[in-house]
Tab-separated table of C-alpha atoms and ligand atoms in Angstrom:
chain	number	residue	atom	x	y	z
A	1	UNK	CA	26.142	99.189	93.594
A	2	UNK	CA	25.567	97.036	91.174
A	3	UNK	CA	28.669	96.176	88.449
A	4	UNK	CA	27.047	97.597	85.839
A	5	UNK	CA	26.821	101.421	87.599
A	6	UNK	CA	30.589	100.789	87.794
A	7	UNK	CA	32.999	102.724	86.076
A	8	UNK	CA	35.958	101.305	85.018
A	9	UNK	CA	37.712	103.167	87.982
A	10	UNK	CA	35.724	101.649	90.515
A	11	UNK	CA	35.661	98.417	88.910
A	12	UNK	CA	39.742	98.877	89.851
A	13	UNK	CA	38.916	99.403	93.510
A	14	UNK	CA	36.772	96.675	93.603
A	15	UNK	CA	37.990	93.240	94.650
A	16	UNK	CA	38.420	91.157	91.513
A	17	UNK	CA	36.528	87.974	92.298
A	18	UNK	CA	33.683	90.020	92.747
A	19	UNK	CA	33.350	92.082	90.104
A	20	UNK	CA	33.999	89.352	87.510
A	21	UNK	CA	30.908	87.744	88.893
A	22	UNK	CA	29.045	90.737	88.952
A	23	UNK	CA	30.216	91.152	85.267
A	24	UNK	CA	29.251	87.699	84.777
A	25	UNK	CA	25.702	87.977	86.177
A	26	UNK	CA	25.144	90.643	84.169
A	27	UNK	CA	26.151	88.161	81.022
A	28	UNK	CA	29.007	90.912	79.845
A	29	UNK	CA	31.497	87.723	80.402
A	30	UNK	CA	31.252	83.897	79.347
A	31	UNK	CA	31.010	81.838	82.331
A	32	UNK	CA	34.371	80.382	82.130
A	33	UNK	CA	35.954	83.853	81.692
A	34	UNK	CA	37.803	85.018	84.475
A	35	UNK	CA	40.787	85.993	82.141
A	36	UNK	CA	40.451	89.559	80.531
A	37	UNK	CA	40.756	87.819	77.657
A	38	UNK	CA	39.014	88.732	74.547
A	39	UNK	CA	36.608	86.428	72.880
A	40	UNK	CA	38.056	82.862	71.740
A	41	UNK	CA	38.388	81.920	68.173
A	42	UNK	CA	35.131	79.919	66.606
A	43	UNK	CA	37.104	77.023	66.854
A	44	UNK	CA	38.123	76.930	70.973
A	45	UNK	CA	37.289	73.344	72.182
A	46	UNK	CA	33.684	73.086	73.510
A	47	UNK	CA	34.881	72.382	76.689
A	48	UNK	CA	36.618	73.806	79.368
A	49	UNK	CA	37.526	77.127	77.394
A	50	UNK	CA	41.328	78.204	77.880
A	51	UNK	CA	41.531	76.312	81.185
A	52	UNK	CA	41.898	72.997	78.637
A	53	UNK	CA	43.649	74.314	75.776
A	54	UNK	CA	46.320	72.206	74.709
A	55	UNK	CA	49.468	73.589	76.410
A	56	UNK	CA	53.097	74.284	74.552
A	57	UNK	CA	53.814	74.590	71.006
A	58	UNK	CA	49.648	74.227	69.911
A	59	UNK	CA	49.245	76.167	66.697
A	60	UNK	CA	45.857	76.954	67.586
A	61	UNK	CA	46.722	78.110	71.147
A	62	UNK	CA	49.603	80.819	70.250
A	63	UNK	CA	47.664	81.991	66.890
A	64	UNK	CA	44.748	82.977	69.160
A	65	UNK	CA	46.743	84.458	71.727
A	66	UNK	CA	48.526	86.647	68.965
A	67	UNK	CA	44.806	87.575	67.703
A	68	UNK	CA	44.305	89.425	70.949
A	69	UNK	CA	47.144	92.008	69.584
A	70	UNK	CA	46.185	94.732	67.476
A	71	UNK	CA	49.168	94.296	65.186
A	72	UNK	CA	48.211	93.872	61.148
A	73	UNK	CA	48.542	90.014	61.312
A	74	UNK	CA	51.659	90.240	58.689
A	75	UNK	CA	53.432	92.544	60.896
A	76	UNK	CA	56.072	90.444	63.278
A	77	UNK	CA	56.738	92.753	66.221
A	78	UNK	CA	60.316	91.860	67.788
A	79	UNK	CA	61.089	95.054	69.656
A	80	UNK	CA	59.502	94.076	73.433
A	81	UNK	CA	62.962	94.908	74.602
A	82	UNK	CA	61.955	98.773	73.835
A	83	UNK	CA	58.243	98.839	74.338
A	84	UNK	CA	55.607	95.761	74.404
A	85	UNK	CA	52.417	95.427	72.549
A	86	UNK	CA	49.269	95.775	74.830
A	87	UNK	CA	46.524	92.953	74.062
A	88	UNK	CA	43.214	94.453	73.326
A	89	UNK	CA	41.881	93.451	77.282
A	90	UNK	CA	44.484	95.850	78.505
A	91	UNK	CA	44.058	98.376	75.371
A	92	UNK	CA	39.665	98.119	76.405
A	93	UNK	CA	40.291	98.734	80.116
A	94	UNK	CA	42.538	101.876	79.637
A	95	UNK	CA	40.600	103.247	76.928
A	96	UNK	CA	37.197	102.403	79.214
A	97	UNK	CA	38.271	103.554	82.018
A	98	UNK	CA	39.187	106.871	80.859
A	99	UNK	CA	35.797	107.379	79.170
A	100	UNK	CA	33.702	106.611	82.289
A	101	UNK	CA	36.119	109.433	84.078
A	102	UNK	CA	34.480	111.585	81.634
A	103	UNK	CA	31.028	110.848	81.710
A	104	UNK	CA	31.062	110.746	85.628
A	105	UNK	CA	33.853	113.291	86.883
A	106	UNK	CA	30.595	115.675	88.201
A	107	UNK	CA	29.884	112.428	90.617
A	108	UNK	CA	33.333	112.627	92.436
A	109	UNK	CA	32.700	113.484	95.640
A	110	UNK	CA	35.979	112.668	97.540
A	111	UNK	CA	34.046	110.713	100.169
A	112	UNK	CA	36.425	108.184	101.451
A	113	UNK	CA	34.158	105.176	100.387
A	114	UNK	CA	33.958	106.957	96.778
A	115	UNK	CA	36.656	105.431	94.178
A	116	UNK	CA	39.567	107.026	93.680
A	117	UNK	CA	39.176	109.114	89.680
A	118	UNK	CA	42.841	109.824	89.533
A	119	UNK	CA	46.216	108.118	90.902
A	120	UNK	CA	48.821	109.105	92.868
A	121	UNK	CA	46.646	109.462	96.431
A	122	UNK	CA	45.335	106.016	97.347
A	123	UNK	CA	47.815	103.090	98.928
A	124	UNK	CA	45.887	101.166	95.931
A	125	UNK	CA	46.417	98.031	98.221
A	126	UNK	CA	44.856	95.594	95.921
A	127	UNK	CA	46.856	96.137	93.022
A	128	UNK	CA	50.423	96.244	95.066
A	129	UNK	CA	48.806	92.940	96.539
A	130	UNK	CA	48.721	91.559	92.637
A	131	UNK	CA	51.459	92.785	91.178
A	132	UNK	CA	53.669	91.918	94.091
A	133	UNK	CA	52.459	88.179	93.903
A	134	UNK	CA	54.271	87.816	90.385
A	135	UNK	CA	57.430	88.467	92.235
A	136	UNK	CA	56.867	86.490	95.007
A	137	UNK	CA	56.783	90.056	97.298
A	138	UNK	CA	54.085	91.746	99.798
A	139	UNK	CA	51.893	94.384	98.459
A	140	UNK	CA	52.905	96.576	101.204
A	141	UNK	CA	56.797	95.547	99.439
A	142	UNK	CA	55.593	96.976	96.338
A	143	UNK	CA	55.639	100.911	95.283
A	144	UNK	CA	53.470	101.706	91.966
A	145	UNK	CA	56.077	104.136	90.153
A	146	UNK	CA	55.947	104.999	86.478
A	147	UNK	CA	58.654	103.171	85.259
A	148	UNK	CA	62.523	101.511	85.916
A	149	UNK	CA	64.192	104.752	85.837
A	150	UNK	CA	62.328	106.034	88.114
A	151	UNK	CA	61.984	103.091	90.165
A	152	UNK	CA	66.250	103.180	90.402
A	153	UNK	CA	66.596	106.951	90.658
A	154	UNK	CA	63.804	106.362	94.437
A	155	UNK	CA	66.938	103.954	94.975
A	156	UNK	CA	69.723	106.101	94.753
A	157	UNK	CA	68.573	109.150	95.946
A	158	UNK	CA	67.223	107.532	98.718
A	159	UNK	CA	70.068	105.429	100.272
A	160	UNK	CA	72.201	107.607	102.626
A	161	UNK	CA	75.598	107.585	101.008
A	162	UNK	CA	78.487	109.595	100.960
A	163	UNK	CA	81.769	110.978	99.769
A	164	UNK	CA	83.930	107.930	98.827
A	165	UNK	CA	81.250	105.290	99.181
A	166	UNK	CA	81.371	103.221	96.169
A	167	UNK	CA	78.509	101.495	93.923
A	168	UNK	CA	79.182	98.637	91.580
A	169	UNK	CA	77.315	98.520	87.797
A	170	UNK	CA	78.230	97.220	84.992
A	171	UNK	CA	79.806	99.042	82.017
A	172	UNK	CA	76.332	98.371	80.006
A	173	UNK	CA	73.713	99.889	82.024
A	174	UNK	CA	71.157	101.634	80.333
A	175	UNK	CA	70.869	104.958	81.105
A	176	UNK	CA	68.235	105.208	82.950
A	177	UNK	CA	69.955	103.159	85.379
A	178	UNK	CA	73.399	104.482	84.529
A	179	UNK	CA	72.620	108.437	85.436
A	180	UNK	CA	70.731	107.915	89.072
A	181	UNK	CA	74.187	107.079	89.961
A	182	UNK	CA	76.578	109.279	88.112
A	183	UNK	CA	74.435	112.260	89.627
A	184	UNK	CA	75.150	111.247	93.352
A	185	UNK	CA	78.256	111.076	92.034
A	186	UNK	CA	78.876	114.672	90.440
A	187	UNK	CA	76.865	116.081	93.332
A	188	UNK	CA	78.463	114.168	96.280
A	189	UNK	CA	80.901	112.408	95.468
A	190	UNK	CA	79.801	108.700	95.693
A	191	UNK	CA	82.501	106.421	93.527
A	192	UNK	CA	80.410	104.500	90.577
A	193	UNK	CA	82.909	101.679	89.116
A	194	UNK	CA	81.425	100.681	86.010
A	195	UNK	CA	82.729	96.636	85.890
A	196	UNK	CA	83.491	95.273	82.184
A	197	UNK	CA	81.306	92.149	81.622
A	198	UNK	CA	82.901	90.291	78.619
A	199	UNK	CA	80.786	89.964	75.340
A	200	UNK	CA	80.118	87.409	74.557
A	201	UNK	CA	79.917	86.257	78.038
A	202	UNK	CA	81.077	82.987	78.674
A	203	UNK	CA	79.665	81.985	81.627
A	204	UNK	CA	78.369	82.959	84.828
A	205	UNK	CA	81.029	81.992	87.302
A	206	UNK	CA	82.953	84.823	84.858
A	207	UNK	CA	80.506	87.460	85.991
A	208	UNK	CA	80.527	86.490	89.711
A	209	UNK	CA	84.371	86.444	89.665
A	210	UNK	CA	84.891	89.996	88.336
A	211	UNK	CA	81.942	91.185	90.589
A	212	UNK	CA	83.783	89.244	93.879
A	213	UNK	CA	86.761	90.676	92.690
A	214	UNK	CA	85.639	94.227	92.599
A	215	UNK	CA	83.991	94.238	96.637
A	216	UNK	CA	85.907	96.165	99.330
A	217	UNK	CA	85.772	97.810	102.171
A	218	UNK	CA	84.140	100.873	100.410
A	219	UNK	CA	81.660	99.046	98.436
A	220	UNK	CA	77.516	100.552	99.502
A	221	UNK	CA	75.913	99.224	96.603
A	222	UNK	CA	75.589	96.467	94.238
A	223	UNK	CA	73.301	97.966	91.403
A	224	UNK	CA	72.933	95.259	88.483
A	225	UNK	CA	70.431	94.589	85.624
A	226	UNK	CA	68.868	91.259	85.824
A	227	UNK	CA	68.728	91.129	81.846
A	228	UNK	CA	71.132	93.316	80.062
A	229	UNK	CA	69.422	95.538	77.652
A	230	UNK	CA	71.497	95.638	74.561
A	231	UNK	CA	73.330	91.522	74.575
A	232	UNK	CA	69.847	90.366	76.340
A	233	UNK	CA	72.460	88.907	78.989
A	234	UNK	CA	70.521	87.201	81.812
A	235	UNK	CA	73.154	87.922	84.620
A	236	UNK	CA	73.197	85.584	87.852
A	237	UNK	CA	71.358	87.874	89.809
A	238	UNK	CA	70.960	85.352	92.823
A	239	UNK	CA	74.731	84.736	93.079
A	240	UNK	CA	75.668	88.683	93.333
A	241	UNK	CA	72.968	89.199	95.806
A	242	UNK	CA	74.753	86.535	97.763
A	243	UNK	CA	78.140	88.334	97.374
A	244	UNK	CA	76.457	91.709	98.610
A	245	UNK	CA	74.455	89.865	101.180
A	246	UNK	CA	77.608	88.538	102.997
A	247	UNK	CA	78.895	91.885	103.293
A	248	UNK	CA	75.775	94.030	104.333
A	249	UNK	CA	76.121	95.780	100.635
A	250	UNK	CA	72.794	96.971	99.349
A	251	UNK	CA	71.671	95.020	96.340
A	252	UNK	CA	69.618	96.547	93.703
A	253	UNK	CA	68.308	94.391	90.703
A	254	UNK	CA	67.310	96.810	87.538
A	255	UNK	CA	64.367	94.277	86.132
A	256	UNK	CA	63.419	96.569	83.450
A	257	UNK	CA	64.043	93.466	80.776
A	258	UNK	CA	62.850	90.962	83.132
A	259	UNK	CA	59.731	90.503	84.364
A	260	UNK	CA	57.254	88.977	81.899
A	261	UNK	CA	59.851	87.405	80.397
A	262	UNK	CA	61.428	85.249	83.156
A	263	UNK	CA	59.490	83.956	86.373
A	264	UNK	CA	61.243	86.497	88.795
A	265	UNK	CA	61.089	85.962	92.577
A	266	UNK	CA	62.291	88.420	94.266
A	267	UNK	CA	62.972	86.846	97.812
A	268	UNK	CA	64.964	83.780	96.179
A	269	UNK	CA	67.109	86.166	94.407
A	270	UNK	CA	67.523	87.745	97.677
A	271	UNK	CA	68.036	91.181	96.665
A	272	UNK	CA	67.064	94.371	98.692
A	273	UNK	CA	65.414	96.058	95.712
A	274	UNK	CA	63.849	95.429	92.177
A	275	UNK	CA	62.873	97.876	89.678
A	276	UNK	CA	60.932	96.933	86.861
A	277	UNK	CA	58.961	98.318	83.714
A	278	UNK	CA	55.345	96.456	83.210
A	279	UNK	CA	55.577	98.546	79.860
A	280	UNK	CA	57.864	96.095	78.259
A	281	UNK	CA	57.420	92.321	79.027
A	282	UNK	CA	54.469	92.580	80.884
A	283	UNK	CA	52.725	94.167	77.931
A	284	UNK	CA	51.042	97.089	80.620
A	285	UNK	CA	50.743	100.306	78.998
A	286	UNK	CA	53.515	102.684	79.015
A	287	UNK	CA	53.987	104.729	81.902
A	288	UNK	CA	53.720	102.015	84.880
A	289	UNK	CA	56.279	100.646	86.949
A	290	UNK	CA	56.994	98.942	89.849
A	291	UNK	CA	59.603	98.954	92.507
A	292	UNK	CA	60.095	96.494	95.435
A	293	UNK	CA	62.317	97.167	98.555
A	294	UNK	CA	62.318	93.715	101.137
A	295	UNK	CA	60.622	94.821	104.204
A	296	UNK	CA	63.308	95.038	106.473
A	297	UNK	CA	65.599	97.484	104.225
A	298	UNK	CA	62.283	100.038	103.801
A	299	UNK	CA	64.126	102.096	106.203
A	300	UNK	CA	67.076	102.636	104.500
A	301	UNK	CA	65.205	104.638	101.943
A	302	UNK	CA	64.112	108.059	102.307
A	303	UNK	CA	61.558	109.314	100.148
A	304	UNK	CA	62.455	111.514	96.720
A	305	UNK	CA	58.781	112.801	95.905
A	306	UNK	CA	57.311	114.127	98.760
A	307	UNK	CA	53.192	114.954	99.547
A	308	UNK	CA	50.990	114.138	102.149
A	309	UNK	CA	52.199	110.732	102.920
A	310	UNK	CA	56.234	111.034	102.228
A	311	UNK	CA	56.796	110.275	106.072
A	312	UNK	CA	54.518	107.274	106.902
A	313	UNK	CA	56.161	104.812	108.316
A	314	UNK	CA	52.882	102.924	109.327
A	315	UNK	CA	54.152	99.070	108.763
A	316	UNK	CA	50.626	98.542	107.420
A	317	UNK	CA	50.905	100.830	104.489
A	318	UNK	CA	54.638	99.758	103.417
A	319	UNK	CA	55.668	101.311	100.360
A	320	UNK	CA	52.932	103.681	99.640
A	321	UNK	CA	55.529	106.690	100.915
A	322	UNK	CA	57.476	106.166	97.554
A	323	UNK	CA	54.222	106.567	95.750
A	324	UNK	CA	54.136	110.430	96.374
A	325	UNK	CA	54.137	112.027	93.003
A	326	UNK	CA	50.929	113.882	93.291
A	327	UNK	CA	48.534	113.518	90.571
A	328	UNK	CA	48.719	110.539	87.773
A	329	UNK	CA	46.274	108.460	85.183
A	330	UNK	CA	44.392	105.872	86.655
A	331	UNK	CA	43.458	104.393	83.467
A	332	UNK	CA	47.007	103.044	83.490
A	333	UNK	CA	46.050	101.256	86.580
A	334	UNK	CA	43.134	99.556	84.945
A	335	UNK	CA	45.671	98.792	82.061
A	336	UNK	CA	48.623	96.977	84.484
A	337	UNK	CA	45.650	95.660	86.488
A	338	UNK	CA	44.597	93.573	83.552
A	339	UNK	CA	47.914	93.348	82.087
A	340	UNK	CA	48.668	91.174	85.150
A	341	UNK	CA	45.346	88.840	84.752
A	342	UNK	CA	46.646	88.256	81.242
A	343	UNK	CA	49.848	87.218	82.253
A	344	UNK	CA	48.869	84.825	85.076
A	345	UNK	CA	45.772	83.788	82.588
A	346	UNK	CA	48.305	82.218	80.487
A	347	UNK	CA	50.712	81.341	83.493
A	348	UNK	CA	54.056	82.566	83.484
A	349	UNK	CA	56.161	79.184	83.360
A	350	UNK	CA	54.181	78.711	80.340
A	351	UNK	CA	55.450	82.005	78.594
A	352	UNK	CA	58.791	81.536	79.845
A	353	UNK	CA	58.714	77.960	77.910
A	354	UNK	CA	57.325	79.270	74.740
A	355	UNK	CA	59.578	82.418	74.251
A	356	UNK	CA	62.851	80.394	75.340
A	357	UNK	CA	61.988	78.427	72.801
A	358	UNK	CA	61.740	80.226	70.321
A	359	UNK	CA	64.829	82.363	70.944
A	360	UNK	CA	66.712	78.751	71.008
A	361	UNK	CA	64.943	78.232	67.714
A	362	UNK	CA	66.658	81.708	66.333
A	363	UNK	CA	69.915	80.805	67.947
A	364	UNK	CA	70.016	78.037	66.436
A	365	UNK	CA	69.330	78.933	63.303
A	366	UNK	CA	71.724	82.108	62.932
A	367	UNK	CA	74.535	79.683	64.607
A	368	UNK	CA	74.408	77.874	60.971
A	369	UNK	CA	74.334	80.891	58.737
A	370	UNK	CA	78.050	81.752	57.824
A	371	UNK	CA	78.768	85.590	58.595
A	372	UNK	CA	76.306	85.691	61.485
A	373	UNK	CA	77.472	86.874	64.473
A	374	UNK	CA	75.981	86.728	67.694
A	375	UNK	CA	76.917	88.886	70.609
A	376	UNK	CA	74.502	87.515	72.969
A	377	UNK	CA	74.949	84.464	75.393
A	378	UNK	CA	74.727	81.688	74.246
A	379	UNK	CA	75.167	79.508	77.543
A	380	UNK	CA	72.305	78.327	78.947
A	381	UNK	CA	71.838	80.064	82.145
A	382	UNK	CA	72.785	83.821	80.585
A	383	UNK	CA	70.624	83.567	77.270
A	384	UNK	CA	67.122	84.687	77.755
A	385	UNK	CA	64.181	85.508	74.949
A	386	UNK	CA	66.246	88.497	73.600
A	387	UNK	CA	68.994	88.137	70.533
A	388	UNK	CA	71.496	90.108	69.517
A	389	UNK	CA	73.741	89.779	66.334
A	390	UNK	CA	74.786	90.952	63.251
A	391	UNK	CA	75.599	90.027	59.478
A	392	UNK	CA	78.740	90.498	58.088
A	393	UNK	CA	79.012	93.630	55.202
A	394	UNK	CA	76.126	95.008	56.780
A	395	UNK	CA	75.224	97.777	58.933
A	396	UNK	CA	72.483	97.085	62.166
A	397	UNK	CA	70.626	99.738	60.099
A	398	UNK	CA	70.754	97.970	56.785
A	399	UNK	CA	69.872	94.542	58.417
A	400	UNK	CA	66.822	96.373	60.661
A	401	UNK	CA	65.146	97.762	57.261
A	402	UNK	CA	65.563	94.723	54.854
A	403	UNK	CA	63.779	92.307	57.788
A	404	UNK	CA	61.066	94.956	57.264
A	405	UNK	CA	61.501	95.465	53.687
A	406	UNK	CA	61.259	92.167	52.929
A	407	UNK	CA	59.253	90.272	55.538
A	408	UNK	CA	57.584	92.982	57.481
A	409	UNK	CA	59.719	92.155	60.819
A	410	UNK	CA	60.434	95.151	63.695
A	411	UNK	CA	63.438	94.348	65.060
A	412	UNK	CA	65.837	97.107	66.487
A	413	UNK	CA	69.130	97.890	65.522
A	414	UNK	CA	72.012	98.487	68.061
A	415	UNK	CA	74.475	100.447	66.528
A	416	UNK	CA	77.524	99.341	64.461
A	417	UNK	CA	76.521	95.560	62.791
A	418	UNK	CA	73.503	94.505	65.306
A	419	UNK	CA	70.515	94.175	65.892
A	420	UNK	CA	67.945	93.145	69.008
A	421	UNK	CA	65.759	90.553	68.545
A	422	UNK	CA	63.109	90.507	71.638
A	423	UNK	CA	61.138	87.492	71.300
A	424	UNK	CA	57.432	87.345	72.880
A	425	UNK	CA	54.423	85.189	72.964
A	426	UNK	CA	53.342	87.470	69.736
A	427	UNK	CA	55.972	86.147	68.214
A	428	UNK	CA	55.501	82.439	65.823
A	429	UNK	CA	58.405	79.970	64.753
A	430	UNK	CA	57.466	81.144	61.140
A	431	UNK	CA	58.153	84.762	62.230
A	432	UNK	CA	61.887	83.138	63.200
A	433	UNK	CA	62.235	81.192	59.793
A	434	UNK	CA	61.131	84.342	57.936
A	435	UNK	CA	64.152	86.335	59.934
A	436	UNK	CA	66.781	83.322	59.151
A	437	UNK	CA	65.606	83.526	55.287
A	438	UNK	CA	66.791	87.520	55.230
A	439	UNK	CA	69.706	86.768	57.468
A	440	UNK	CA	70.487	84.160	54.701
A	441	UNK	CA	70.243	86.321	52.044
A	442	UNK	CA	72.124	89.308	53.352
A	443	UNK	CA	74.858	86.573	54.374
A	444	UNK	CA	75.254	84.860	51.078
A	445	UNK	CA	75.138	88.443	48.849
A	446	UNK	CA	77.622	90.590	51.467
A	447	UNK	CA	81.429	89.594	50.615
X	1	PLP	C1	67.844	97.645	81.171
X	1	PLP	C2	67.319	98.416	82.055
X	1	PLP	N1	67.146	99.544	82.644
X	1	PLP	C3	66.236	100.461	82.313
X	1	PLP	C4	65.992	100.718	81.374
X	1	PLP	C5	64.427	102.101	81.328
X	1	PLP	O1	63.277	101.640	81.311
X	1	PLP	P1	62.134	103.041	81.412
X	1	PLP	O2	62.191	103.614	80.529
X	1	PLP	O3	60.513	102.013	81.571
X	1	PLP	O4	62.317	103.411	82.792
X	1	PLP	C6	65.388	99.744	80.352
X	1	PLP	C7	64.727	100.584	79.505
X	1	PLP	O5	65.123	100.028	77.854
X	1	PLP	C8	66.810	98.578	80.270
X	1	PLP	O6	66.586	98.239	79.088
């Protein structure tokens, strides 16, 4: 079979390099193009393509990246903390996959060599390997699930815990990270302790001390966010996992906000499990989730959803056991695959540097405005690309609406006086300046 006759689902099953070679031979990709990116702008450097594009703050580079997204150029999107925008190559991968399925559905013959047209029944080894790569995990240590909530539920429900066993959380969990433990508390009597994290959080040591002081003989699990969603606090997860490991406490990190924002290395963090939602900072289509469980802790986790392979403990299949959710949409996996390509092609380090730089610009500007309060941490070890703040005299809703009505800047209000501004690679220094202008104006007009 050649690439021309393949549908997107078949392509997903094919080793990436062979697929790209096929497309290039057919003239469907530029020679430099293993990138999954849409065509370069006319003023792109002639030689070397994206590979040799100037790094860092070159305005052409980032404005070209911005052109890969479907939002109108005058709209500034700062709500990746809720949902990332998909770049065009990702959107195309999803739509093409669905179109191909509908055109060729009658050819689906269930033979093992025929590509699967639905997700939920095959181990998807190639994609798990690629996804694992960005976390420094093996493919066998990754389950493809549907979001962080599902991943966290699989851990909370899958662990053998009994009445009186304690789980340590923060007092600032997202409901998708709190509900799974509260459910077990109500049903089986485990004890959920929500440790108060000060806002603003002064330094990592304060957080570590809070957890060290709460650990006791009944503690069986530490489950914390890598980045707390409301105030964007980057937690000292490595130190917290060190605490857990020293006492054989299971550690689960909720990385819904972290993967794609910061570089994540689960081996360096030393956690037993890590959950994430690639539809946020990795810019994958909604409906994708990743769950990592380190190989030597996988036997501690029972399956929650059971189908043919729920009891498959073959080392070769790894966490396929936790992917038993029945029929799902293969197009979303095609989108995840394309999102991983997009992320890797630009480079995790480059993305992190760019967006933390922009968020620092925002933090520095806000700090200079009298009447602005920043509740996100300013300590560099705790500060990421999400900044939560308020302007005296305005509610969060008013601030959100002023930013939109004056500058088409979309942030998300956080209740009370606060808004959260999530800075990603489609944002620009001009958009940050626009934000500061509105904040200055509001602060000047309020008592
Ligand atoms: C820290 C954190 N955990 C978990 C979730 C739940 O993510 P999802 O709805 O993708 O499962 C979110 C969503 O915003 C979050 O911010």
